[in-house]
């Protein structure tokens, strides 16, 4: 699926690597303007529950060229809220830090100002 499938509000669509998971794969979102963000939720499609990242870093940027890691951790299942101290950012990037034979896919990525 296309990158737009991960941010279209439809959990039936997705973005996917199309290859096995390896360290260093990433997915980036340009929110179009500076935003206050304190939580990101990443969800796989119902039929793709094994396509979650086996490890991750969540990074933010105001410029798209200099990144700050605001959260990291081990892999997670079908849906994962990632909460962190609220920051101002325009760009979000999730970096895959694990490996697995399954593809990495995102059915829906949602950013929140703070925990909903």
PDB file of C-alpha atoms in Angstrom:
ATOM      1  CA  UNK A   1       0.000   0.000   0.000  1.00  0.00           C
ATOM      2  CA  UNK A   2       0.924   3.632  -0.413  1.00  0.00           C
ATOM      3  CA  UNK A   3       2.152   5.939   2.353  1.00  0.00           C
ATOM      4  CA  UNK A   4      -1.248   7.652   2.317  1.00  0.00           C
ATOM      5  CA  UNK A   5      -2.833   4.390   3.464  1.00  0.00           C
ATOM      6  CA  UNK A   6      -1.261   4.889   6.896  1.00  0.00           C
ATOM      7  CA  UNK A   7      -2.783   8.325   7.507  1.00  0.00           C
ATOM      8  CA  UNK A   8      -6.135   8.273   5.711  1.00  0.00           C
ATOM      9  CA  UNK A   9      -8.373   7.517   8.713  1.00  0.00           C
ATOM     10  CA  UNK A  10      -9.227   4.087   7.299  1.00  0.00           C
ATOM     11  CA  UNK A  11      -7.811   1.088   9.189  1.00  0.00           C
ATOM     12  CA  UNK A  12      -8.625  -1.124   6.195  1.00  0.00           C
ATOM     13  CA  UNK A  13      -5.839   0.467   4.114  1.00  0.00           C
ATOM     14  CA  UNK A  14      -2.126   0.435   4.892  1.00  0.00           C
ATOM     15  CA  UNK A  15       1.444   1.331   4.104  1.00  0.00           C
ATOM     16  CA  UNK A  16       3.885  -1.615   4.032  1.00  0.00           C
ATOM     17  CA  UNK A  17       7.597  -2.153   3.463  1.00  0.00           C
ATOM     18  CA  UNK A  18       6.941  -4.945   0.962  1.00  0.00           C
ATOM     19  CA  UNK A  19       9.982  -6.773   2.379  1.00  0.00           C
ATOM     20  CA  UNK A  20      11.017  -8.465   5.599  1.00  0.00           C
ATOM     21  CA  UNK A  21      11.660  -6.158   8.538  1.00  0.00           C
ATOM     22  CA  UNK A  22      15.234  -4.960   9.021  1.00  0.00           C
ATOM     23  CA  UNK A  23      16.831  -2.408  11.307  1.00  0.00           C
ATOM     24  CA  UNK A  24      16.767   1.104   9.837  1.00  0.00           C
ATOM     25  CA  UNK A  25      13.513   1.021   7.864  1.00  0.00           C
ATOM     26  CA  UNK A  26      11.465   4.162   8.537  1.00  0.00           C
ATOM     27  CA  UNK A  27       8.149   5.872   7.921  1.00  0.00           C
ATOM     28  CA  UNK A  28       7.881   9.660   7.997  1.00  0.00           C
ATOM     29  CA  UNK A  29       4.913  12.036   8.217  1.00  0.00           C
ATOM     30  CA  UNK A  30       4.908  15.752   7.384  1.00  0.00           C
ATOM     31  CA  UNK A  31       2.087  17.292   9.431  1.00  0.00           C
ATOM     32  CA  UNK A  32       2.213  20.415   7.214  1.00  0.00           C
ATOM     33  CA  UNK A  33       2.898  22.891  10.023  1.00  0.00           C
ATOM     34  CA  UNK A  34       4.339  22.975  13.509  1.00  0.00           C
ATOM     35  CA  UNK A  35       2.078  21.064  15.909  1.00  0.00           C
ATOM     36  CA  UNK A  36       2.134  20.180  19.600  1.00  0.00           C
ATOM     37  CA  UNK A  37       2.332  16.390  19.867  1.00  0.00           C
ATOM     38  CA  UNK A  38       2.339  14.231  23.003  1.00  0.00           C
ATOM     39  CA  UNK A  39       1.162  10.852  21.729  1.00  0.00           C
ATOM     40  CA  UNK A  40       1.252   8.804  18.550  1.00  0.00           C
ATOM     41  CA  UNK A  41      -0.845   5.681  18.029  1.00  0.00           C
ATOM     42  CA  UNK A  42       0.291   3.083  15.495  1.00  0.00           C
ATOM     43  CA  UNK A  43      -2.083   0.322  14.442  1.00  0.00           C
ATOM     44  CA  UNK A  44      -1.875  -2.579  11.996  1.00  0.00           C
ATOM     45  CA  UNK A  45      -4.851  -3.766   9.966  1.00  0.00           C
ATOM     46  CA  UNK A  46      -6.893  -6.575  11.547  1.00  0.00           C
ATOM     47  CA  UNK A  47      -5.499  -9.128   9.076  1.00  0.00           C
ATOM     48  CA  UNK A  48      -1.889  -7.944   9.459  1.00  0.00           C
ATOM     49  CA  UNK A  49      -1.442  -8.273  13.231  1.00  0.00           C
ATOM     50  CA  UNK A  50       2.077  -9.775  12.856  1.00  0.00           C
ATOM     51  CA  UNK A  51       3.275  -6.803  10.753  1.00  0.00           C
ATOM     52  CA  UNK A  52       4.169  -4.666  13.780  1.00  0.00           C
ATOM     53  CA  UNK A  53       7.739  -3.343  14.200  1.00  0.00           C
ATOM     54  CA  UNK A  54       9.920  -5.608  16.349  1.00  0.00           C
ATOM     55  CA  UNK A  55      11.556  -2.527  17.882  1.00  0.00           C
ATOM     56  CA  UNK A  56      11.077   1.187  17.271  1.00  0.00           C
ATOM     57  CA  UNK A  57      12.291   4.730  17.779  1.00  0.00           C
ATOM     58  CA  UNK A  58       9.843   7.604  17.452  1.00  0.00           C
ATOM     59  CA  UNK A  59      11.617  10.741  16.276  1.00  0.00           C
ATOM     60  CA  UNK A  60      10.396  14.317  15.798  1.00  0.00           C
ATOM     61  CA  UNK A  61      11.738  17.287  13.858  1.00  0.00           C
ATOM     62  CA  UNK A  62      10.803  20.878  13.081  1.00  0.00           C
ATOM     63  CA  UNK A  63      12.907  20.939   9.882  1.00  0.00           C
ATOM     64  CA  UNK A  64      12.889  17.381   8.513  1.00  0.00           C
ATOM     65  CA  UNK A  65      16.684  17.216   8.660  1.00  0.00           C
ATOM     66  CA  UNK A  66      17.572  17.198  12.374  1.00  0.00           C
ATOM     67  CA  UNK A  67      15.818  14.545  14.495  1.00  0.00           C
ATOM     68  CA  UNK A  68      15.193  14.025  18.221  1.00  0.00           C
ATOM     69  CA  UNK A  69      14.153  10.627  19.599  1.00  0.00           C
ATOM     70  CA  UNK A  70      11.200  11.073  21.981  1.00  0.00           C
ATOM     71  CA  UNK A  71      10.351   7.401  22.562  1.00  0.00           C
ATOM     72  CA  UNK A  72      11.778   3.957  21.867  1.00  0.00           C
ATOM     73  CA  UNK A  73      11.066   0.419  22.874  1.00  0.00           C
ATOM     74  CA  UNK A  74      10.531  -3.200  21.979  1.00  0.00           C
ATOM     75  CA  UNK A  75       8.066  -4.373  19.390  1.00  0.00           C
ATOM     76  CA  UNK A  76       4.366  -4.257  20.019  1.00  0.00           C
ATOM     77  CA  UNK A  77       1.222  -5.943  18.785  1.00  0.00           C
ATOM     78  CA  UNK A  78      -1.801  -4.800  16.888  1.00  0.00           C
ATOM     79  CA  UNK A  79      -2.206  -1.289  18.347  1.00  0.00           C
ATOM     80  CA  UNK A  80       0.260   0.769  20.359  1.00  0.00           C
ATOM     81  CA  UNK A  81      -0.134   4.219  21.902  1.00  0.00           C
ATOM     82  CA  UNK A  82       3.283   5.851  22.332  1.00  0.00           C
ATOM     83  CA  UNK A  83       3.125   8.644  24.906  1.00  0.00           C
ATOM     84  CA  UNK A  84       5.919  11.174  25.506  1.00  0.00           C
ATOM     85  CA  UNK A  85       6.423  14.686  26.866  1.00  0.00           C
ATOM     86  CA  UNK A  86       4.610  17.117  24.560  1.00  0.00           C
ATOM     87  CA  UNK A  87       6.890  18.610  21.903  1.00  0.00           C
ATOM     88  CA  UNK A  88       6.499  20.989  18.973  1.00  0.00           C
ATOM     89  CA  UNK A  89       7.222  19.288  15.658  1.00  0.00           C
ATOM     90  CA  UNK A  90       6.276  19.319  11.998  1.00  0.00           C
ATOM     91  CA  UNK A  91       7.663  15.878  11.128  1.00  0.00           C
ATOM     92  CA  UNK A  92       7.251  12.478  12.775  1.00  0.00           C
ATOM     93  CA  UNK A  93       9.441   9.489  11.905  1.00  0.00           C
ATOM     94  CA  UNK A  94       9.135   5.915  13.151  1.00  0.00           C
ATOM     95  CA  UNK A  95      12.347   3.924  12.710  1.00  0.00           C
ATOM     96  CA  UNK A  96      12.257   0.115  12.761  1.00  0.00           C
ATOM     97  CA  UNK A  97      15.005  -1.175  15.096  1.00  0.00           C
ATOM     98  CA  UNK A  98      14.296  -4.908  14.983  1.00  0.00           C
ATOM     99  CA  UNK A  99      14.043  -7.614  12.362  1.00  0.00           C
ATOM    100  CA  UNK A 100      11.483 -10.258  11.413  1.00  0.00           C
ATOM    101  CA  UNK A 101      10.469 -12.232   8.319  1.00  0.00           C
ATOM    102  CA  UNK A 102       7.110 -10.425   8.219  1.00  0.00           C
ATOM    103  CA  UNK A 103       6.625  -7.120   6.460  1.00  0.00           C
ATOM    104  CA  UNK A 104       6.291  -3.989   8.570  1.00  0.00           C
ATOM    105  CA  UNK A 105       2.963  -2.296   7.897  1.00  0.00           C
ATOM    106  CA  UNK A 106       0.968   0.576   9.356  1.00  0.00           C
ATOM    107  CA  UNK A 107      -2.798   0.483   9.003  1.00  0.00           C
ATOM    108  CA  UNK A 108      -3.239   3.813  10.745  1.00  0.00           C
ATOM    109  CA  UNK A 109      -0.958   6.350  12.412  1.00  0.00           C
ATOM    110  CA  UNK A 110      -2.599   9.074  14.507  1.00  0.00           C
ATOM    111  CA  UNK A 111      -0.883  11.961  16.313  1.00  0.00           C
ATOM    112  CA  UNK A 112      -2.426  13.599  19.382  1.00  0.00           C
ATOM    113  CA  UNK A 113      -1.663  16.785  21.282  1.00  0.00           C
ATOM    114  CA  UNK A 114      -1.724  14.703  24.495  1.00  0.00           C
ATOM    115  CA  UNK A 115      -3.093  11.339  25.602  1.00  0.00           C
ATOM    116  CA  UNK A 116      -6.739  11.114  24.449  1.00  0.00           C
TER     117      UNK A 116
END
